[in-house]
XYZ file of C-alpha atoms in Angstrom:
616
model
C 33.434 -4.282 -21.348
C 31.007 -6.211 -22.673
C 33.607 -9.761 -23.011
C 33.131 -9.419 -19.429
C 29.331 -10.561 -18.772
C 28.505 -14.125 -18.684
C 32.271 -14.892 -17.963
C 33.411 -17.894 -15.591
C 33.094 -16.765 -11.795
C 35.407 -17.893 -9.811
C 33.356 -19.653 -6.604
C 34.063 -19.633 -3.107
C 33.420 -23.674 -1.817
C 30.286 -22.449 -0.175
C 28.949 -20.339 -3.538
C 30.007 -24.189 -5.268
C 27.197 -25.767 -3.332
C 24.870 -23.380 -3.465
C 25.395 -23.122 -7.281
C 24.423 -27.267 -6.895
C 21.387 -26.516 -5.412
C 18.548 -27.124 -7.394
C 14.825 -25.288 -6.738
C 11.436 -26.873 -6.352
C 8.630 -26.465 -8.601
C 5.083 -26.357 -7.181
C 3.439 -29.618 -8.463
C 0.945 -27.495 -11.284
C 4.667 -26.616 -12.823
C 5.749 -30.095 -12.786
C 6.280 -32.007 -16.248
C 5.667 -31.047 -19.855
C 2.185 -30.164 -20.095
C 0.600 -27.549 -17.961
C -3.399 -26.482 -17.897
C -4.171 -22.827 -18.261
C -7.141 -21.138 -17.073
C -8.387 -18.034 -17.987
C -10.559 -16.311 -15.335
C -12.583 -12.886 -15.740
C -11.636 -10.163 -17.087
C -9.825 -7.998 -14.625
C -10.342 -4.332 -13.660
C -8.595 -1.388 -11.767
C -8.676 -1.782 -8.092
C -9.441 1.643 -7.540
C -12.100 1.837 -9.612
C -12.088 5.840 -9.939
C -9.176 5.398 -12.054
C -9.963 2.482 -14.269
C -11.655 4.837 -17.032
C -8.278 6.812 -17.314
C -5.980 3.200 -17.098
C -8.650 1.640 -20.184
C -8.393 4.698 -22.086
C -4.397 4.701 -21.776
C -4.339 1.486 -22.081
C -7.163 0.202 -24.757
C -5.051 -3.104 -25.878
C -3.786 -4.495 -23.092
C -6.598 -3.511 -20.344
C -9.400 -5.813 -18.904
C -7.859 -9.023 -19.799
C -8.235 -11.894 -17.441
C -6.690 -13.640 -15.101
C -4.772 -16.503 -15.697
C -3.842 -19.856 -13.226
C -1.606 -22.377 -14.071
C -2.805 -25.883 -12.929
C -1.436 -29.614 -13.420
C -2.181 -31.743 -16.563
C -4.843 -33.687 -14.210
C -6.519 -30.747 -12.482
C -10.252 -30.960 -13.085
C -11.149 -28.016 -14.602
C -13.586 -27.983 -17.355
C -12.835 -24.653 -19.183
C -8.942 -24.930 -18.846
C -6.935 -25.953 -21.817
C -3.856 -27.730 -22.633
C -1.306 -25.905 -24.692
C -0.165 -28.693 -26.781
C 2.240 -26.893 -29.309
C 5.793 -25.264 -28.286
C 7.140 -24.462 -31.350
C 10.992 -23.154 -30.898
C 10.521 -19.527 -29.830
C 13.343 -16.826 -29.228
C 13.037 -14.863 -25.966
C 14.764 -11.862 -24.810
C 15.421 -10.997 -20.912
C 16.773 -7.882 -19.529
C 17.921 -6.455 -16.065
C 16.186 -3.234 -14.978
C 16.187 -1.171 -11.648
C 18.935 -1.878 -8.734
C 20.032 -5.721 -8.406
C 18.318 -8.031 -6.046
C 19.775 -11.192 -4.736
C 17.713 -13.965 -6.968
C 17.645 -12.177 -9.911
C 19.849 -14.654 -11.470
C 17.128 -17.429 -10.850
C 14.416 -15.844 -13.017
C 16.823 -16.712 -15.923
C 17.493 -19.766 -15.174
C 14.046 -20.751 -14.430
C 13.237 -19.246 -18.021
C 15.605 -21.198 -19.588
C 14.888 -24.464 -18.098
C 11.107 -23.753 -18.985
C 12.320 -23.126 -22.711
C 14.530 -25.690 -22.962
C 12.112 -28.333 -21.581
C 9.084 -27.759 -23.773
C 11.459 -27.087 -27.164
C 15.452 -27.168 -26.399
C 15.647 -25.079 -29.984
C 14.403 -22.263 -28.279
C 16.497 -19.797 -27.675
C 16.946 -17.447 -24.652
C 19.332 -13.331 -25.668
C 20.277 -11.309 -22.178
C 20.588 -8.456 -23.014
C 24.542 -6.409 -22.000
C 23.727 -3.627 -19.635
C 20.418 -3.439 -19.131
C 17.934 -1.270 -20.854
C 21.115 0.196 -22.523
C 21.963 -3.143 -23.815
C 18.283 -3.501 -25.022
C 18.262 -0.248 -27.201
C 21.655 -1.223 -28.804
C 20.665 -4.697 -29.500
C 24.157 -6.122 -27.503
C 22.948 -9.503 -26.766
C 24.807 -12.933 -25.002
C 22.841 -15.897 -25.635
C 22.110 -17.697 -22.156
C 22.677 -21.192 -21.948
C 23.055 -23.469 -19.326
C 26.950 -23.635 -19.224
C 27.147 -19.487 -18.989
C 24.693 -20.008 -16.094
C 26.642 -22.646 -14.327
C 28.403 -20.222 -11.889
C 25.541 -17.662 -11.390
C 23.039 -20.726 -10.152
C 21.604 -19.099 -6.586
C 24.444 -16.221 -6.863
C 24.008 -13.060 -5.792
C 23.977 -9.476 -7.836
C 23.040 -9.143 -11.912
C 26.517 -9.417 -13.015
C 25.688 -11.869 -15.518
C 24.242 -9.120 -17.841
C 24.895 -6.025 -16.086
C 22.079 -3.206 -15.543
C 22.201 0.791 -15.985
C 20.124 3.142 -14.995
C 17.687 1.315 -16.747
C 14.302 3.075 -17.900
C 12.082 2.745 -20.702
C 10.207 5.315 -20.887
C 10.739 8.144 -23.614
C 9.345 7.512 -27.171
C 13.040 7.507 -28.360
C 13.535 4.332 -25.962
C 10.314 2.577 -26.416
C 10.834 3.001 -30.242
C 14.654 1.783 -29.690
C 13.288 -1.095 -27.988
C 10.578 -1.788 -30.282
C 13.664 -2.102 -33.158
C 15.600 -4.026 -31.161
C 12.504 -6.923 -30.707
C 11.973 -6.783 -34.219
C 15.282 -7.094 -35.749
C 16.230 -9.943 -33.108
C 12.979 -11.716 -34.249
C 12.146 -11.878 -30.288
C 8.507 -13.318 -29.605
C 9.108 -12.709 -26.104
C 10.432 -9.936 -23.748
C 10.851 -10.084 -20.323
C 11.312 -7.541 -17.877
C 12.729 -8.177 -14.253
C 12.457 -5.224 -12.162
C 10.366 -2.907 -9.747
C 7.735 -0.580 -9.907
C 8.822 1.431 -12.347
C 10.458 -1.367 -14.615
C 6.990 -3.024 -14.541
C 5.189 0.287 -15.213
C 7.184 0.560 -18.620
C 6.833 -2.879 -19.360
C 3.129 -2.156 -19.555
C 3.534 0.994 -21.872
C 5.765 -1.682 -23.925
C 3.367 -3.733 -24.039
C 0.447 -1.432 -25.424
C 2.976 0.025 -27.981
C 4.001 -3.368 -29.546
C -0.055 -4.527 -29.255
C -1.004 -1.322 -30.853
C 2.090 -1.345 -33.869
C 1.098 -5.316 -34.210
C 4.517 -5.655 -33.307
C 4.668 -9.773 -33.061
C 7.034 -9.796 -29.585
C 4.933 -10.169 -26.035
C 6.241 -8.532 -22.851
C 5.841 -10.256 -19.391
C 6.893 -8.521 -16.277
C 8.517 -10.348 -13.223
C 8.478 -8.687 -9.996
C 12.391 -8.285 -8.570
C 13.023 -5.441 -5.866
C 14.741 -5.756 -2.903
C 12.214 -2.520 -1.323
C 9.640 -4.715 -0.987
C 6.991 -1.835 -2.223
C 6.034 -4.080 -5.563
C 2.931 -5.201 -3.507
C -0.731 -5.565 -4.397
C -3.737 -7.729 -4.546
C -1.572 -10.700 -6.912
C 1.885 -9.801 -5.511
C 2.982 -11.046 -2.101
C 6.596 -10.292 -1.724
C 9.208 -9.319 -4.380
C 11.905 -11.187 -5.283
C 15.293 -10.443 -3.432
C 13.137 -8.750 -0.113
C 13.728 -12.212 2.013
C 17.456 -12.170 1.519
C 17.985 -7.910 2.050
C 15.697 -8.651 5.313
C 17.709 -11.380 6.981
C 21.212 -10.010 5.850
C 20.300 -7.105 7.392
C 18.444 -8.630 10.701
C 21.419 -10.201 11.047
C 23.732 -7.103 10.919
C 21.366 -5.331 13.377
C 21.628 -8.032 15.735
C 25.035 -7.629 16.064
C 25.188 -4.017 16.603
C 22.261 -4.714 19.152
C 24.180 -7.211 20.909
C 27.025 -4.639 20.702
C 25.655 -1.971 22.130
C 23.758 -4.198 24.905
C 28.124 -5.366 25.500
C 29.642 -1.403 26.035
C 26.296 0.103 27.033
C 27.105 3.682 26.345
C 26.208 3.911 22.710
C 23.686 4.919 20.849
C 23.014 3.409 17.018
C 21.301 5.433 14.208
C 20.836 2.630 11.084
C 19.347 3.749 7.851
C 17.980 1.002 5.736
C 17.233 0.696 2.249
C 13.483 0.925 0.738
C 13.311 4.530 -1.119
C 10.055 5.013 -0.326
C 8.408 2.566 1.600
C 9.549 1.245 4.752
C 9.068 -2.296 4.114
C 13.185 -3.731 4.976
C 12.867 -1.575 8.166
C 9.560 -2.877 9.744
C 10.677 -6.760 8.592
C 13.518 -6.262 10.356
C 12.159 -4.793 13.467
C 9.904 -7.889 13.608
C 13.373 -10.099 12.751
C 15.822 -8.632 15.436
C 13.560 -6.351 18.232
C 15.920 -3.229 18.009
C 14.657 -0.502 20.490
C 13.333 1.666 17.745
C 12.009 2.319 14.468
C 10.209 5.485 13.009
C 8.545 4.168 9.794
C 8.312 7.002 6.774
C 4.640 6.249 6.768
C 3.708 6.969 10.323
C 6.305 10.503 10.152
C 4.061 11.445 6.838
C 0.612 10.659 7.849
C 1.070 12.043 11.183
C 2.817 14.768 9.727
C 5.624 14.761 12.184
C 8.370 18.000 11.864
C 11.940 17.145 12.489
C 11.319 18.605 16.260
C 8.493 16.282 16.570
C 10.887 12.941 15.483
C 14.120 14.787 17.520
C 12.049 15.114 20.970
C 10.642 11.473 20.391
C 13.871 9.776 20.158
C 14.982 12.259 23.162
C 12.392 11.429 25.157
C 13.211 7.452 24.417
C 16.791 7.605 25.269
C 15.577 9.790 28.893
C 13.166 7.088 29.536
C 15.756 4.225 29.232
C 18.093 6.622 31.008
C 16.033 6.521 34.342
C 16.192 2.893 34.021
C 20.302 3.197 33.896
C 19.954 1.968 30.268
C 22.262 4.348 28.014
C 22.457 2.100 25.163
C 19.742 1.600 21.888
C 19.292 0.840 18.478
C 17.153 2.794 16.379
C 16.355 2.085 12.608
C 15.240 4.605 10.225
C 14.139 3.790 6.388
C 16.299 5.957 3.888
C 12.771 7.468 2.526
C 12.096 9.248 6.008
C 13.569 12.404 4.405
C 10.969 12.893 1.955
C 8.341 11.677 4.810
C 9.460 14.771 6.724
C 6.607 17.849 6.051
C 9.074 20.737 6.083
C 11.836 18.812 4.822
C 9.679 17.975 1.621
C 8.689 21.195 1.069
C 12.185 22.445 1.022
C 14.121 19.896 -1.309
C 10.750 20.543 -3.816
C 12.147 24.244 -4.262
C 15.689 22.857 -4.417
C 14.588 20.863 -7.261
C 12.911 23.411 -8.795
C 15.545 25.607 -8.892
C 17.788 23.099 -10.351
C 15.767 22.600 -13.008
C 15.429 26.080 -13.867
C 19.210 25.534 -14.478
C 20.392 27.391 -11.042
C 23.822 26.993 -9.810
C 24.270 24.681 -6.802
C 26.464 27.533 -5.155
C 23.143 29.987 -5.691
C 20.420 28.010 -4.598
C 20.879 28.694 -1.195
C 20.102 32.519 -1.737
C 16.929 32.157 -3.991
C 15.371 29.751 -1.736
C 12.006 31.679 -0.096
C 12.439 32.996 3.363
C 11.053 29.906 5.178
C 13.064 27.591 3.472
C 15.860 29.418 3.010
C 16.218 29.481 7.182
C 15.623 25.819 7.521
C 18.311 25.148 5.115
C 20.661 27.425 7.215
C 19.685 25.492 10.441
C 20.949 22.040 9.126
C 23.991 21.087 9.171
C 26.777 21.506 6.499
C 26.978 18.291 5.313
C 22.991 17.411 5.225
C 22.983 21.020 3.048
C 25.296 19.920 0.535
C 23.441 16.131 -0.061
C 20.117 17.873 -0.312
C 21.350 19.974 -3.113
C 22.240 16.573 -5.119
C 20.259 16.681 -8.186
C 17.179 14.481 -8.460
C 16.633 10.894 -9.195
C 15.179 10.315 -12.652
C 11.880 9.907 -10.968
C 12.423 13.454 -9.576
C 13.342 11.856 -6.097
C 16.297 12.788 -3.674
C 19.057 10.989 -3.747
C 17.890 9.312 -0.876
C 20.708 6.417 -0.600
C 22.899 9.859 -0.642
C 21.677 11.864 2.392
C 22.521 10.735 5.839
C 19.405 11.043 7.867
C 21.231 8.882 10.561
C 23.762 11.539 10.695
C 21.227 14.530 10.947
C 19.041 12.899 13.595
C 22.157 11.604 15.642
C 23.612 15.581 15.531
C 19.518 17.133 16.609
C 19.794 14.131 19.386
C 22.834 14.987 20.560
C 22.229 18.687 20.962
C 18.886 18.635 22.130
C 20.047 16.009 25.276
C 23.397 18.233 25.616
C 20.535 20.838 26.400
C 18.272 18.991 28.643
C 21.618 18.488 30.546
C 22.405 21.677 31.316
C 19.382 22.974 31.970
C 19.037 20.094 34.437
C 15.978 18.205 32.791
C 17.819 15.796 31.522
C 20.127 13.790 34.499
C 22.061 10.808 32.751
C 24.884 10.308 31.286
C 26.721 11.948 27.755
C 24.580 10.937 24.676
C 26.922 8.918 22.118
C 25.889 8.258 18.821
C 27.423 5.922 16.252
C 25.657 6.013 12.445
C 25.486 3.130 10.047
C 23.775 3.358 6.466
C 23.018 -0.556 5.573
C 22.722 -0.145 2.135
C 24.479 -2.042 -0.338
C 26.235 -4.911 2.235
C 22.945 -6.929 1.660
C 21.929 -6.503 -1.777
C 24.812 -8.293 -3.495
C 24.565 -11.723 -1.134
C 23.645 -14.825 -1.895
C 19.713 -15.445 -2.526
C 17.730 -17.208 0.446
C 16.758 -20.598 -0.121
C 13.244 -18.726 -0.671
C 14.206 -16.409 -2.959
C 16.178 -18.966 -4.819
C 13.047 -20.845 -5.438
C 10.354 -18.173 -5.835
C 12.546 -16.485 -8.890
C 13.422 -19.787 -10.580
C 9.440 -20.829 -10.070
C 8.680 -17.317 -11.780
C 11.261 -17.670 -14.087
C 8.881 -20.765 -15.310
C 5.706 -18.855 -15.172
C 7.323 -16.256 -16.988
C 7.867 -19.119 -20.240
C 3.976 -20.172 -19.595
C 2.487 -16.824 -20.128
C 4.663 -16.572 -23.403
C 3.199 -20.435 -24.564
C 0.256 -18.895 -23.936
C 0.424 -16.254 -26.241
C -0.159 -13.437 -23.782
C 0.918 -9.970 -23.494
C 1.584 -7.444 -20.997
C 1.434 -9.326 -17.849
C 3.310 -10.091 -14.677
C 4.390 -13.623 -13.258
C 2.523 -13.740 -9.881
C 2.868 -16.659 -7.267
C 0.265 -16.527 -4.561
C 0.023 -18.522 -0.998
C 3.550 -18.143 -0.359
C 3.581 -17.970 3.342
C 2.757 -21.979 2.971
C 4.948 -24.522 1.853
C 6.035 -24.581 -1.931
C 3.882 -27.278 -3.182
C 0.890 -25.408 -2.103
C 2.239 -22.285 -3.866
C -0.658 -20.765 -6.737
C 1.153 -19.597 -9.798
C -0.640 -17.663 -12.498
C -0.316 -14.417 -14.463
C -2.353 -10.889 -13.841
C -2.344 -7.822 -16.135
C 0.045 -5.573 -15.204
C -2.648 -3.149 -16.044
C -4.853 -4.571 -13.391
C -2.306 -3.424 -10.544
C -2.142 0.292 -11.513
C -3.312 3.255 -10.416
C -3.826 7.122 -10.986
C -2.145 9.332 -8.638
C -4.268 12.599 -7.733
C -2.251 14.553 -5.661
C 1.390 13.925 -5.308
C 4.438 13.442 -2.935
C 8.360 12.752 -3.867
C 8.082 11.634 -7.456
C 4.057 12.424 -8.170
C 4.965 15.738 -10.277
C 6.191 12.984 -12.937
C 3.422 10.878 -12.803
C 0.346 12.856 -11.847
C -2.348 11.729 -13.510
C -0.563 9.371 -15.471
C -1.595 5.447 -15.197
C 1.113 3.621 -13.333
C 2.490 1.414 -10.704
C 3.398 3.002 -7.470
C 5.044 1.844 -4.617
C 3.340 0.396 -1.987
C 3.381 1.815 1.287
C 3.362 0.189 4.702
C -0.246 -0.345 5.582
C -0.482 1.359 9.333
C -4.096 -0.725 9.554
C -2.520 -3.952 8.680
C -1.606 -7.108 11.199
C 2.324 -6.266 10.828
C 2.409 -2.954 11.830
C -0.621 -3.739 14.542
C 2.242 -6.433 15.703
C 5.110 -3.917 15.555
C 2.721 -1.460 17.776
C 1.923 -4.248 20.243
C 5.364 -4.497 21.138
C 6.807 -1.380 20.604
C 6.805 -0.757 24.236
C 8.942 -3.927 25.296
C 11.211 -3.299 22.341
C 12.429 0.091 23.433
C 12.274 -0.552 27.242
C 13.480 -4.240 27.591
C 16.472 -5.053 25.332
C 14.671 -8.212 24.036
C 16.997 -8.096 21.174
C 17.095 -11.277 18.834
C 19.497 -12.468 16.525
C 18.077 -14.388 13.969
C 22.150 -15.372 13.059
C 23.531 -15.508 9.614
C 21.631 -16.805 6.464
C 20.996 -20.364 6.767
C 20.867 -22.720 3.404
C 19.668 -26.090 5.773
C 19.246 -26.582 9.296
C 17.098 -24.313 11.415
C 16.757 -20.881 9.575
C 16.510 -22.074 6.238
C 12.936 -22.362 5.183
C 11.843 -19.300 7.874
C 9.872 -16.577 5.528
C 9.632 -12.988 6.356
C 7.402 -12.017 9.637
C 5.402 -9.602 7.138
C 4.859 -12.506 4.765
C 3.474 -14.540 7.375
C 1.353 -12.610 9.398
C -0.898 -10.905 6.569
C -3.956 -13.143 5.374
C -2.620 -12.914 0.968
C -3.846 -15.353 -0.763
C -5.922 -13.226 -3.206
C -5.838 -15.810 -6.509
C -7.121 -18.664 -3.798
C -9.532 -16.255 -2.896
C -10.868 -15.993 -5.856
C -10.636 -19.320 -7.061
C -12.600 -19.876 -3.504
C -15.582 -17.097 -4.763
C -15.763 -18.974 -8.615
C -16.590 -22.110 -6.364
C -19.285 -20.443 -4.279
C -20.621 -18.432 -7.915
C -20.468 -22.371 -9.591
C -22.356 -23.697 -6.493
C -24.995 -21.403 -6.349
C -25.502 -21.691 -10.531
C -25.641 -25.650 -9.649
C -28.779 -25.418 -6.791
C -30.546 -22.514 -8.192
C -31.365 -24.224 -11.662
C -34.862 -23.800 -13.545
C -37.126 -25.908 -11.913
C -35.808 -25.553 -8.024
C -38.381 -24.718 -5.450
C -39.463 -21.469 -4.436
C -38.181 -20.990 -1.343
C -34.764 -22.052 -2.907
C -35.073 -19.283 -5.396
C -36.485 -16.601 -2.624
C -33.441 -16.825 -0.582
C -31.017 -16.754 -3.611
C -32.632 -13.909 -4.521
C -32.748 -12.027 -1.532
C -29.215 -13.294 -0.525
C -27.307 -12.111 -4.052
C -29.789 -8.759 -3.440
C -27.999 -8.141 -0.209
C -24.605 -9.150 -1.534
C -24.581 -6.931 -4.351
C -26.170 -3.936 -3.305
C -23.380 -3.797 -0.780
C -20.478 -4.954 -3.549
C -21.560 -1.805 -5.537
C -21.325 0.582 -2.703
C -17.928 -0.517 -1.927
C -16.563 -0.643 -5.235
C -18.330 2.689 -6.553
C -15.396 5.269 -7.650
C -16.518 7.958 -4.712
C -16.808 5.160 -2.055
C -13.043 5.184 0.016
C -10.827 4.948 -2.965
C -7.520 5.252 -2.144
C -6.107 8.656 -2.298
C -2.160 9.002 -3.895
């Protein structure tokens, strides 16, 4: 098997020019000598778990920020690194692939080769698997030649990729050492990043020589915080997608008598399904987050989409699209509840066939009230996370049947006056993943790719590439580097996969904020999207032309630039250090005074560990 990575592909003409296509670099990437500045040190952004993260954490926590700037920025304190001695580098695949992935090694290997071309750059065969067995290809430009802005990870392969156990971090640890790596980098999700931390603190804390660097690839989306926009391989899943949801939209606005239940991809945020709400204005979409804070039933989410299609129906509309994110199960109260025994029970070692009889009362009747094949895909055995199978059970399928019956009921009892309720189901799950990258996503992994090189030159360990501003055009793009540390937090309290991690320092997915300007957009027209057909196809992916350089709605509409921000506050900190010298006047000093006063008395309050943390 493994004579087959880093083969040859054979290209379609349109894959050949794509594979010509060569990514920008934002100008402070540009050239052979790049500035590094080191900001503050960082801390936990919830600050009621930062004691638990530095105590986890005690080599790799609180260390600063760091921004990449030209050769000629103007920065007093940043410095030049002048030396690139030859370095070896390892890079593996972990999580599910995402369309760009491809780039980050390529963009790592052009960085390499540029500052020292006797560096050299091992992929490791197969993922995490690959990394404990120390099956390496060495990447060079030829191998890459076909799998330049190509789709998928079949250039190294992945598993089911985790790094977690003492047994693996301890295989991994071998495998850095015997290669001679200095460098190790990780492209993957939240959990891929999470164990490239721990990585990170074991080599730091067994002097182990090799740095880690993490590079945010998932095409959920839910790798978001304060330094991380958007996730590599998220713009390409959204407009694949948009597109296929357009057509069934325009389909079912053709025949007008059916009814489309699509389940998206995003485990457990809903991320792909909002973006492509915003892209293509189907009629519908119930977002995991708003079923589990409202703490909607499956009767609650069944009589909403009922009472949708009988709305439309008195405007002789018997057509829709609805989209549902595959992590709605879980988002389900009772639902929940009920796979949590099944899991149980499963770990206790119980058959599959008995399950069914030693669930409790309660759960044991909803189980008999669903339908035969939802019963036998909730008895799948957990994710290694402890998570459903969630890409396994079709929700479509269950909320199409409930719809169905519940209108076939309205019907006869007369409530209901329209026509037959028809439902078709689609799961969109893996047609997107495997397509060619965006013309962003292209460019944002190769630029990361690049970043992920700098952080190595730099000598620093246990961070994430981060590129900031990226709603705005490339060359005003902010690259730097955060602590992967920084971006954790401690879970409390715990749903889907928080038995695992309870307590435990980590990254977790981020949800859909239900205060932020996306979803406020999404709720603004929610009314004219199920009631007016104002269905829009964005068309296929577009390389040039009109299309090409669009960015995700979600993207653009939230206000991200956190590292300008504050770059932005050092400015106003330098300013005020500049006027309020020894010697100013006393009125100067008075209102300095009284101004930081105000400023900081309300800066503790927010950021005191009782004051609105987040819960998890």
């Amino acid at each position: 098997m493994d004579s087959d990575y880093g083969i040859p592909r054979e290209l379609s003409d349109l894959q050949k020019l794509r594979s010509q296509y060569q990514p920008q670099l934002p100008p402070c990437l540009q050239g052979t000598t790049v500035r590094v500045e080191f900001g503050d040190a960082t801390t936990a952004a919830d600050p009621s778990g930062a004691h638990t993260i530095s105590r986890s954490f005690p080599h790799t926590y609180g260390q600063p920020l760091a921004h990449f700037m030209r050769e000629t920025a103007k920065v007093p304190d940043a410095r030049i690194i002048t030396e690139h001695p030859a370095i070896r580098v390892g890079v593996v695949f972990c999580g599910r692939q995402s369309p760009g992935g491809h780039n980050v090694i390529w963009g790592l290997l052009d960085a390499l080769k540029v500052h020292n071309p006797n560096s050299t750059l091992l992929g490791f065969l197969g993922g995490s698997d690959g990394l404990f067995a120390q099956k390496t290809l060495e990447v060079t430009d030829d191998i890459l030649a076909t799998y330049k802005n190509q789709g998928g990870y079949d250039l190294l392969g992945r598993t089911k990729d985790q790094i977690r156990t003492t047994e693996q971090v301890n295989a991994a640890l071998n495998a850095c050492t015997s290669l001679k790596l200095d460098g190790l980098v990780i492209i993957g999700g939240v959990t891929s990043n999470t164990d490239a931390a721990q990585l990170a603190e074991t080599f730091a804390e067994r002097k182990c020589p090799t740095k880690v660097v993490g590079v945010p690839v998932t095409l959920n989306g839910d790798l978001k915080n304060q330094f991380v926009e958007t996730n590599v391989g998220f713009d390409t899943i959204c407009k694949v997608n948009s597109q296929l949801i357009s057509n069934v939209c325009t389909d079912a606005l053709s025949a007008e008598k059916y009814y489309y239940f699509i389940r998206l991809m995003g485990r457990k945020a809903s991320h792909v399904a909002l973006e492509c709400t915003l892209q293509s204005h189907p009629n519908m979409v119930i977002l995991a987050e708003e079923v589990a804070t409202s703490k909607l039933t499956l009767f609650d989410i069944t009589k909403q989409i009922c009472d949708a299609v009988q709305a439309r129906a008195e405007h002789d509309k018997y057509h829709g699209v609805i989209l549902l994110p595959e992590g709605l199960i879980e988002s389900i109260p009772e639902i929940y509840a009920l796979l949590q025994e099944i899991h149980g029970l499963l770990r206790q070692g119980v058959s599959v066939d008995n399950i069914s009889s030693q669930l409790s009362p309660w759960a044991s009747a909803l189980f008999e009230f669903l339908p035969t094949f939802i019963r036998k895909q909730l008895l799948l055995h957990p994710e290694s996370d402890d998570s459903a199978q969630l890409s396994q059970i079709e929700t479509e399928k269950l909320l199409a049947h409930l719809v169905e019956a519940e209108m076939n009921k309205r019907l006869k009892e007369g409530t209901y006056k329209g026509k037959k309720f028809n439902g078709i189901c689609h799961f969109f799950g893996y047609q997107a993943r495997g397509s060619l990258p965006s013309k962003f996503d292209c460019d944002y992994a190769y630029v990361l790719g690049h970043i992920g090189y700098h952080i190595l030159a730099a000598g620093l360990n246990g961070y994430m590439a981060t590129v900031t501003n990226l709603k705005n055009p490339l060359n005003k793009w902010r690259c730097g580097a955060a602590p992967i540390t920084s971006m954790m937090t401690v879970k409390r309290y715990g749903r889907g996969h928080g038995a695992v991690t309870l307590g435990k320092p980590a990254l977790h997915p981020a949800a859909v904020d239900l205060k932020g300007k996306s979803y406020e957009l999404l709720r603004q027209n929610a009314t004219k999207f199920l009631m007016d057909d104002v269905y829009r196809n964005p068309g296929p992916l577009q390389f040039e032309g009109p299309g090409a350089d669009a960015k995700a709605v979600t993207l653009c509409v939230e206000d991200q630039d956190y590292m300008g921000r504050i770059k932005k506050l050092q400015g106003h900190l330098d300013k005020v250090r500049s006027i309020v010298k020894p010697g100013c006047s006393q009125d100067v000093l008075k209102a300095a005074l009284s101004a930081m006063a105000s400023v900081t008395d309300i800066l503790s309050v927010m950021s005191s560990p009782t004051s609105g943390s987040t819960p998890y």
